[in-house]
Amino acid sequence: MIQFSEEYECKADSKGRIMVPSSLRAKLAPVLGDGLVLKRSIFQKCLEVYTMAAWEKEMKQVAKLNRFVKKNNDFIRQFTAGVRVVEIDSNGRLSMPKNLIAFAGIEKEVVLSESIDRIEIWDKQRYYDVLDQGADSFSDLAEEVMGGFEIEQEDGDGIS
């Protein structure tokens, strides 16, 4: 599975296409033939791009939900709303549908932010606003989320 961890600034054209940077296309090359999945983010006003393998893994978790429980059914509907299988065309562009562009408030300037198993697509101003809003409390968040983990070195010895 591909692990993502970089960030790119791009532009969206008037047709909602983003020129995907060549270094990101190279990273995705082994899986591009399978297609990519584009969807709304759950927690932020941005879009998420999954490789097909990462999307199938995600959907296996969702498929475990009992659809006879209303909140599960509601979650599935919201989670999959607007999902599209997309490709990077021969010119290196990714096309986004208008409804997803509107959801994310994408104008012209875009940030592609790799985030472990997915790539987030943000309107550039919104992305930097969100980062700025969380900057002061990030050290507290990092300690709360990661503070209990033991960091392993390559030789397997933990550091705490």
JSON list of C-alpha atoms in Angstrom, two decimals:
[
{"chain": "A", "resi": 1, "resn": "MET", "atom": "CA", "xyz": [0.00, 0.00, 0.00]},
{"chain": "A", "resi": 2, "resn": "ILE", "atom": "CA", "xyz": [1.31, 3.45, -0.91]},
{"chain": "A", "resi": 3, "resn": "GLN", "atom": "CA", "xyz": [2.09, 5.76, 2.04]},
{"chain": "A", "resi": 4, "resn": "PHE", "atom": "CA", "xyz": [1.59, 9.46, 1.34]},
{"chain": "A", "resi": 5, "resn": "SER", "atom": "CA", "xyz": [3.30, 12.32, 3.19]},
{"chain": "A", "resi": 6, "resn": "GLU", "atom": "CA", "xyz": [3.97, 15.31, 0.89]},
{"chain": "A", "resi": 7, "resn": "GLU", "atom": "CA", "xyz": [2.16, 18.53, 0.00]},
{"chain": "A", "resi": 8, "resn": "TYR", "atom": "CA", "xyz": [1.77, 20.27, -3.36]},
{"chain": "A", "resi": 9, "resn": "GLU", "atom": "CA", "xyz": [0.30, 23.60, -4.48]},
{"chain": "A", "resi": 10, "resn": "CYS", "atom": "CA", "xyz": [-1.55, 23.45, -7.82]},
{"chain": "A", "resi": 11, "resn": "LYS", "atom": "CA", "xyz": [-4.18, 25.28, -9.81]},
{"chain": "A", "resi": 12, "resn": "ALA", "atom": "CA", "xyz": [-7.62, 24.12, -10.87]},
{"chain": "A", "resi": 13, "resn": "ASP", "atom": "CA", "xyz": [-8.75, 25.19, -14.32]},
{"chain": "A", "resi": 14, "resn": "SER", "atom": "CA", "xyz": [-12.23, 26.47, -15.21]},
{"chain": "A", "resi": 15, "resn": "LYS", "atom": "CA", "xyz": [-13.35, 22.88, -15.97]},
{"chain": "A", "resi": 16, "resn": "GLY", "atom": "CA", "xyz": [-12.38, 21.63, -12.50]},
{"chain": "A", "resi": 17, "resn": "ARG", "atom": "CA", "xyz": [-9.21, 19.85, -13.58]},
{"chain": "A", "resi": 18, "resn": "ILE", "atom": "CA", "xyz": [-6.03, 19.81, -11.51]},
{"chain": "A", "resi": 19, "resn": "MET", "atom": "CA", "xyz": [-2.63, 19.22, -13.05]},
{"chain": "A", "resi": 20, "resn": "VAL", "atom": "CA", "xyz": [-1.22, 16.50, -10.78]},
{"chain": "A", "resi": 21, "resn": "PRO", "atom": "CA", "xyz": [2.48, 17.12, -10.07]},
{"chain": "A", "resi": 22, "resn": "SER", "atom": "CA", "xyz": [4.79, 14.68, -11.85]},
{"chain": "A", "resi": 23, "resn": "SER", "atom": "CA", "xyz": [6.32, 13.43, -8.58]},
{"chain": "A", "resi": 24, "resn": "LEU", "atom": "CA", "xyz": [2.87, 12.48, -7.29]},
{"chain": "A", "resi": 25, "resn": "ARG", "atom": "CA", "xyz": [1.94, 10.86, -10.62]},
{"chain": "A", "resi": 26, "resn": "ALA", "atom": "CA", "xyz": [5.14, 8.81, -10.39]},
{"chain": "A", "resi": 27, "resn": "LYS", "atom": "CA", "xyz": [4.21, 7.67, -6.89]},
{"chain": "A", "resi": 28, "resn": "LEU", "atom": "CA", "xyz": [0.71, 6.70, -8.10]},
{"chain": "A", "resi": 29, "resn": "ALA", "atom": "CA", "xyz": [1.91, 5.09, -11.36]},
{"chain": "A", "resi": 30, "resn": "PRO", "atom": "CA", "xyz": [1.77, 1.47, -10.11]},
{"chain": "A", "resi": 31, "resn": "VAL", "atom": "CA", "xyz": [-1.93, 1.79, -9.20]},
{"chain": "A", "resi": 32, "resn": "LEU", "atom": "CA", "xyz": [-3.30, 4.28, -11.75]},
{"chain": "A", "resi": 33, "resn": "GLY", "atom": "CA", "xyz": [-4.64, 1.50, -13.97]},
{"chain": "A", "resi": 34, "resn": "ASP", "atom": "CA", "xyz": [-7.05, 0.51, -11.19]},
{"chain": "A", "resi": 35, "resn": "GLY", "atom": "CA", "xyz": [-8.52, 4.02, -10.98]},
{"chain": "A", "resi": 36, "resn": "LEU", "atom": "CA", "xyz": [-8.80, 6.37, -8.03]},
{"chain": "A", "resi": 37, "resn": "VAL", "atom": "CA", "xyz": [-11.77, 7.22, -5.82]},
{"chain": "A", "resi": 38, "resn": "LEU", "atom": "CA", "xyz": [-12.71, 10.84, -5.09]},
{"chain": "A", "resi": 39, "resn": "LYS", "atom": "CA", "xyz": [-15.06, 11.69, -2.21]},
{"chain": "A", "resi": 40, "resn": "ARG", "atom": "CA", "xyz": [-16.04, 14.30, 0.35]},
{"chain": "A", "resi": 41, "resn": "SER", "atom": "CA", "xyz": [-14.08, 14.37, 3.56]},
{"chain": "A", "resi": 42, "resn": "ILE", "atom": "CA", "xyz": [-15.98, 13.54, 6.74]},
{"chain": "A", "resi": 43, "resn": "PHE", "atom": "CA", "xyz": [-14.49, 16.13, 9.07]},
{"chain": "A", "resi": 44, "resn": "GLN", "atom": "CA", "xyz": [-13.34, 18.96, 6.80]},
{"chain": "A", "resi": 45, "resn": "LYS", "atom": "CA", "xyz": [-14.56, 20.86, 3.75]},
{"chain": "A", "resi": 46, "resn": "CYS", "atom": "CA", "xyz": [-12.08, 19.17, 1.43]},
{"chain": "A", "resi": 47, "resn": "LEU", "atom": "CA", "xyz": [-12.00, 16.20, -0.92]},
{"chain": "A", "resi": 48, "resn": "GLU", "atom": "CA", "xyz": [-10.17, 12.91, -0.51]},
{"chain": "A", "resi": 49, "resn": "VAL", "atom": "CA", "xyz": [-8.53, 10.77, -3.18]},
{"chain": "A", "resi": 50, "resn": "TYR", "atom": "CA", "xyz": [-8.01, 7.08, -2.45]},
{"chain": "A", "resi": 51, "resn": "THR", "atom": "CA", "xyz": [-6.20, 4.44, -4.43]},
{"chain": "A", "resi": 52, "resn": "MET", "atom": "CA", "xyz": [-8.61, 1.65, -5.31]},
{"chain": "A", "resi": 53, "resn": "ALA", "atom": "CA", "xyz": [-6.87, -0.68, -2.81]},
{"chain": "A", "resi": 54, "resn": "ALA", "atom": "CA", "xyz": [-7.22, 1.87, 0.02]},
{"chain": "A", "resi": 55, "resn": "TRP", "atom": "CA", "xyz": [-10.87, 2.50, -0.92]},
{"chain": "A", "resi": 56, "resn": "GLU", "atom": "CA", "xyz": [-11.67, -1.23, -0.94]},
{"chain": "A", "resi": 57, "resn": "LYS", "atom": "CA", "xyz": [-10.11, -1.55, 2.52]},
{"chain": "A", "resi": 58, "resn": "GLU", "atom": "CA", "xyz": [-12.25, 1.36, 3.74]},
{"chain": "A", "resi": 59, "resn": "MET", "atom": "CA", "xyz": [-15.39, -0.13, 2.21]},
{"chain": "A", "resi": 60, "resn": "LYS", "atom": "CA", "xyz": [-14.76, -3.49, 3.88]},
{"chain": "A", "resi": 61, "resn": "GLN", "atom": "CA", "xyz": [-15.09, -1.69, 7.22]},
{"chain": "A", "resi": 62, "resn": "VAL", "atom": "CA", "xyz": [-18.25, 0.12, 6.12]},
{"chain": "A", "resi": 63, "resn": "ALA", "atom": "CA", "xyz": [-19.77, -3.10, 4.76]},
{"chain": "A", "resi": 64, "resn": "LYS", "atom": "CA", "xyz": [-19.65, -4.59, 8.27]},
{"chain": "A", "resi": 65, "resn": "LEU", "atom": "CA", "xyz": [-22.31, -2.12, 9.43]},
{"chain": "A", "resi": 66, "resn": "ASN", "atom": "CA", "xyz": [-25.83, -3.46, 9.94]},
{"chain": "A", "resi": 67, "resn": "ARG", "atom": "CA", "xyz": [-28.02, -1.50, 7.50]},
{"chain": "A", "resi": 68, "resn": "PHE", "atom": "CA", "xyz": [-31.11, -2.31, 9.58]},
{"chain": "A", "resi": 69, "resn": "VAL", "atom": "CA", "xyz": [-29.82, 0.16, 12.16]},
{"chain": "A", "resi": 70, "resn": "LYS", "atom": "CA", "xyz": [-30.91, 3.60, 10.99]},
{"chain": "A", "resi": 71, "resn": "LYS", "atom": "CA", "xyz": [-27.79, 5.49, 12.08]},
{"chain": "A", "resi": 72, "resn": "ASN", "atom": "CA", "xyz": [-25.63, 2.96, 10.21]},
{"chain": "A", "resi": 73, "resn": "ASN", "atom": "CA", "xyz": [-27.72, 3.37, 7.08]},
{"chain": "A", "resi": 74, "resn": "ASP", "atom": "CA", "xyz": [-27.57, 7.17, 7.42]},
{"chain": "A", "resi": 75, "resn": "PHE", "atom": "CA", "xyz": [-23.79, 7.01, 7.87]},
{"chain": "A", "resi": 76, "resn": "ILE", "atom": "CA", "xyz": [-23.33, 4.85, 4.77]},
{"chain": "A", "resi": 77, "resn": "ARG", "atom": "CA", "xyz": [-25.42, 7.26, 2.70]},
{"chain": "A", "resi": 78, "resn": "GLN", "atom": "CA", "xyz": [-23.46, 10.30, 3.88]},
{"chain": "A", "resi": 79, "resn": "PHE", "atom": "CA", "xyz": [-20.10, 8.54, 3.62]},
{"chain": "A", "resi": 80, "resn": "THR", "atom": "CA", "xyz": [-20.65, 7.48, 0.02]},
{"chain": "A", "resi": 81, "resn": "ALA", "atom": "CA", "xyz": [-22.46, 10.65, -1.15]},
{"chain": "A", "resi": 82, "resn": "GLY", "atom": "CA", "xyz": [-20.83, 11.99, -4.28]},
{"chain": "A", "resi": 83, "resn": "VAL", "atom": "CA", "xyz": [-18.22, 9.22, -4.54]},
{"chain": "A", "resi": 84, "resn": "ARG", "atom": "CA", "xyz": [-16.67, 9.06, -8.00]},
{"chain": "A", "resi": 85, "resn": "VAL", "atom": "CA", "xyz": [-14.16, 6.77, -9.62]},
{"chain": "A", "resi": 86, "resn": "VAL", "atom": "CA", "xyz": [-11.70, 9.08, -11.38]},
{"chain": "A", "resi": 87, "resn": "GLU", "atom": "CA", "xyz": [-8.55, 8.81, -13.44]},
{"chain": "A", "resi": 88, "resn": "ILE", "atom": "CA", "xyz": [-5.54, 10.96, -14.18]},
{"chain": "A", "resi": 89, "resn": "ASP", "atom": "CA", "xyz": [-5.77, 11.64, -17.91]},
{"chain": "A", "resi": 90, "resn": "SER", "atom": "CA", "xyz": [-2.95, 11.38, -20.43]},
{"chain": "A", "resi": 91, "resn": "ASN", "atom": "CA", "xyz": [-2.11, 15.05, -19.81]},
{"chain": "A", "resi": 92, "resn": "GLY", "atom": "CA", "xyz": [-1.67, 14.42, -16.07]},
{"chain": "A", "resi": 93, "resn": "ARG", "atom": "CA", "xyz": [-4.95, 16.05, -15.00]},
{"chain": "A", "resi": 94, "resn": "LEU", "atom": "CA", "xyz": [-7.50, 14.90, -12.44]},
{"chain": "A", "resi": 95, "resn": "SER", "atom": "CA", "xyz": [-11.08, 16.06, -13.13]},
{"chain": "A", "resi": 96, "resn": "MET", "atom": "CA", "xyz": [-13.34, 16.92, -10.22]},
{"chain": "A", "resi": 97, "resn": "PRO", "atom": "CA", "xyz": [-17.15, 17.03, -10.59]},
{"chain": "A", "resi": 98, "resn": "LYS", "atom": "CA", "xyz": [-18.85, 20.37, -9.92]},
{"chain": "A", "resi": 99, "resn": "ASN", "atom": "CA", "xyz": [-20.80, 19.14, -6.89]},
{"chain": "A", "resi": 100, "resn": "LEU", "atom": "CA", "xyz": [-17.58, 18.07, -5.14]},
{"chain": "A", "resi": 101, "resn": "ILE", "atom": "CA", "xyz": [-15.82, 21.31, -6.11]},
{"chain": "A", "resi": 102, "resn": "ALA", "atom": "CA", "xyz": [-18.73, 23.23, -4.55]},
{"chain": "A", "resi": 103, "resn": "PHE", "atom": "CA", "xyz": [-18.63, 21.09, -1.39]},
{"chain": "A", "resi": 104, "resn": "ALA", "atom": "CA", "xyz": [-14.93, 21.83, -0.86]},
{"chain": "A", "resi": 105, "resn": "GLY", "atom": "CA", "xyz": [-15.22, 25.49, -1.88]},
{"chain": "A", "resi": 106, "resn": "ILE", "atom": "CA", "xyz": [-12.42, 25.03, -4.39]},
{"chain": "A", "resi": 107, "resn": "GLU", "atom": "CA", "xyz": [-11.65, 28.15, -6.39]},
{"chain": "A", "resi": 108, "resn": "LYS", "atom": "CA", "xyz": [-8.46, 28.24, -8.44]},
{"chain": "A", "resi": 109, "resn": "GLU", "atom": "CA", "xyz": [-5.57, 27.73, -6.02]},
{"chain": "A", "resi": 110, "resn": "VAL", "atom": "CA", "xyz": [-5.44, 24.19, -4.65]},
{"chain": "A", "resi": 111, "resn": "VAL", "atom": "CA", "xyz": [-3.34, 22.22, -2.17]},
{"chain": "A", "resi": 112, "resn": "LEU", "atom": "CA", "xyz": [-2.89, 18.47, -2.55]},
{"chain": "A", "resi": 113, "resn": "SER", "atom": "CA", "xyz": [-1.95, 17.19, 0.89]},
{"chain": "A", "resi": 114, "resn": "GLU", "atom": "CA", "xyz": [-0.86, 13.58, 1.15]},
{"chain": "A", "resi": 115, "resn": "SER", "atom": "CA", "xyz": [-2.24, 12.06, 4.31]},
{"chain": "A", "resi": 116, "resn": "ILE", "atom": "CA", "xyz": [-0.98, 8.49, 4.92]},
{"chain": "A", "resi": 117, "resn": "ASP", "atom": "CA", "xyz": [-3.46, 6.45, 2.83]},
{"chain": "A", "resi": 118, "resn": "ARG", "atom": "CA", "xyz": [-5.22, 9.24, 0.93]},
{"chain": "A", "resi": 119, "resn": "ILE", "atom": "CA", "xyz": [-4.65, 12.61, -0.68]},
{"chain": "A", "resi": 120, "resn": "GLU", "atom": "CA", "xyz": [-6.69, 15.58, 0.46]},
{"chain": "A", "resi": 121, "resn": "ILE", "atom": "CA", "xyz": [-7.65, 18.25, -2.07]},
{"chain": "A", "resi": 122, "resn": "TRP", "atom": "CA", "xyz": [-8.17, 21.66, -0.49]},
{"chain": "A", "resi": 123, "resn": "ASP", "atom": "CA", "xyz": [-8.92, 25.16, -1.59]},
{"chain": "A", "resi": 124, "resn": "LYS", "atom": "CA", "xyz": [-5.54, 26.75, -0.82]},
{"chain": "A", "resi": 125, "resn": "GLN", "atom": "CA", "xyz": [-6.85, 29.56, 1.41]},
{"chain": "A", "resi": 126, "resn": "ARG", "atom": "CA", "xyz": [-9.09, 27.20, 3.40]},
{"chain": "A", "resi": 127, "resn": "TYR", "atom": "CA", "xyz": [-6.21, 24.75, 3.89]},
{"chain": "A", "resi": 128, "resn": "TYR", "atom": "CA", "xyz": [-3.86, 27.35, 5.32]},
{"chain": "A", "resi": 129, "resn": "ASP", "atom": "CA", "xyz": [-6.67, 28.84, 7.44]},
{"chain": "A", "resi": 130, "resn": "VAL", "atom": "CA", "xyz": [-7.35, 25.41, 8.99]},
{"chain": "A", "resi": 131, "resn": "LEU", "atom": "CA", "xyz": [-3.63, 24.88, 9.66]},
{"chain": "A", "resi": 132, "resn": "ASP", "atom": "CA", "xyz": [-3.32, 28.35, 11.22]},
{"chain": "A", "resi": 133, "resn": "GLN", "atom": "CA", "xyz": [-6.37, 27.78, 13.44]},
{"chain": "A", "resi": 134, "resn": "GLY", "atom": "CA", "xyz": [-4.88, 24.58, 14.86]},
{"chain": "A", "resi": 135, "resn": "ALA", "atom": "CA", "xyz": [-1.25, 25.73, 15.12]},
{"chain": "A", "resi": 136, "resn": "ASP", "atom": "CA", "xyz": [-1.41, 26.98, 18.71]},
{"chain": "A", "resi": 137, "resn": "SER", "atom": "CA", "xyz": [-2.93, 23.79, 20.08]},
{"chain": "A", "resi": 138, "resn": "PHE", "atom": "CA", "xyz": [-1.04, 21.30, 17.89]},
{"chain": "A", "resi": 139, "resn": "SER", "atom": "CA", "xyz": [1.54, 20.45, 20.56]},
{"chain": "A", "resi": 140, "resn": "ASP", "atom": "CA", "xyz": [-1.26, 19.57, 23.02]},
{"chain": "A", "resi": 141, "resn": "LEU", "atom": "CA", "xyz": [-3.04, 17.53, 20.34]},
{"chain": "A", "resi": 142, "resn": "ALA", "atom": "CA", "xyz": [0.19, 15.71, 19.42]},
{"chain": "A", "resi": 143, "resn": "GLU", "atom": "CA", "xyz": [0.81, 14.81, 23.05]},
{"chain": "A", "resi": 144, "resn": "GLU", "atom": "CA", "xyz": [-2.77, 13.62, 23.56]},
{"chain": "A", "resi": 145, "resn": "VAL", "atom": "CA", "xyz": [-2.90, 11.55, 20.36]},
{"chain": "A", "resi": 146, "resn": "MET", "atom": "CA", "xyz": [0.67, 10.25, 20.15]},
{"chain": "A", "resi": 147, "resn": "GLY", "atom": "CA", "xyz": [2.01, 10.63, 23.71]},
{"chain": "A", "resi": 148, "resn": "GLY", "atom": "CA", "xyz": [1.04, 7.13, 24.78]},
{"chain": "A", "resi": 149, "resn": "PHE", "atom": "CA", "xyz": [2.80, 5.41, 21.89]},
{"chain": "A", "resi": 150, "resn": "GLU", "atom": "CA", "xyz": [6.23, 3.93, 22.16]},
{"chain": "A", "resi": 151, "resn": "ILE", "atom": "CA", "xyz": [8.44, 4.85, 19.20]},
{"chain": "A", "resi": 152, "resn": "GLU", "atom": "CA", "xyz": [10.23, 1.86, 17.71]},
{"chain": "A", "resi": 153, "resn": "GLN", "atom": "CA", "xyz": [13.67, 2.11, 16.22]},
{"chain": "A", "resi": 154, "resn": "GLU", "atom": "CA", "xyz": [14.64, 0.03, 13.20]},
{"chain": "A", "resi": 155, "resn": "ASP", "atom": "CA", "xyz": [16.32, -2.55, 15.41]},
{"chain": "A", "resi": 156, "resn": "GLY", "atom": "CA", "xyz": [13.00, -3.03, 17.22]},
{"chain": "A", "resi": 157, "resn": "ASP", "atom": "CA", "xyz": [14.01, -1.33, 20.47]},
{"chain": "A", "resi": 158, "resn": "GLY", "atom": "CA", "xyz": [11.36, 1.06, 21.78]},
{"chain": "A", "resi": 159, "resn": "ILE", "atom": "CA", "xyz": [12.08, 4.57, 22.95]},
{"chain": "A", "resi": 160, "resn": "SER", "atom": "CA", "xyz": [9.77, 6.38, 25.31]}
]
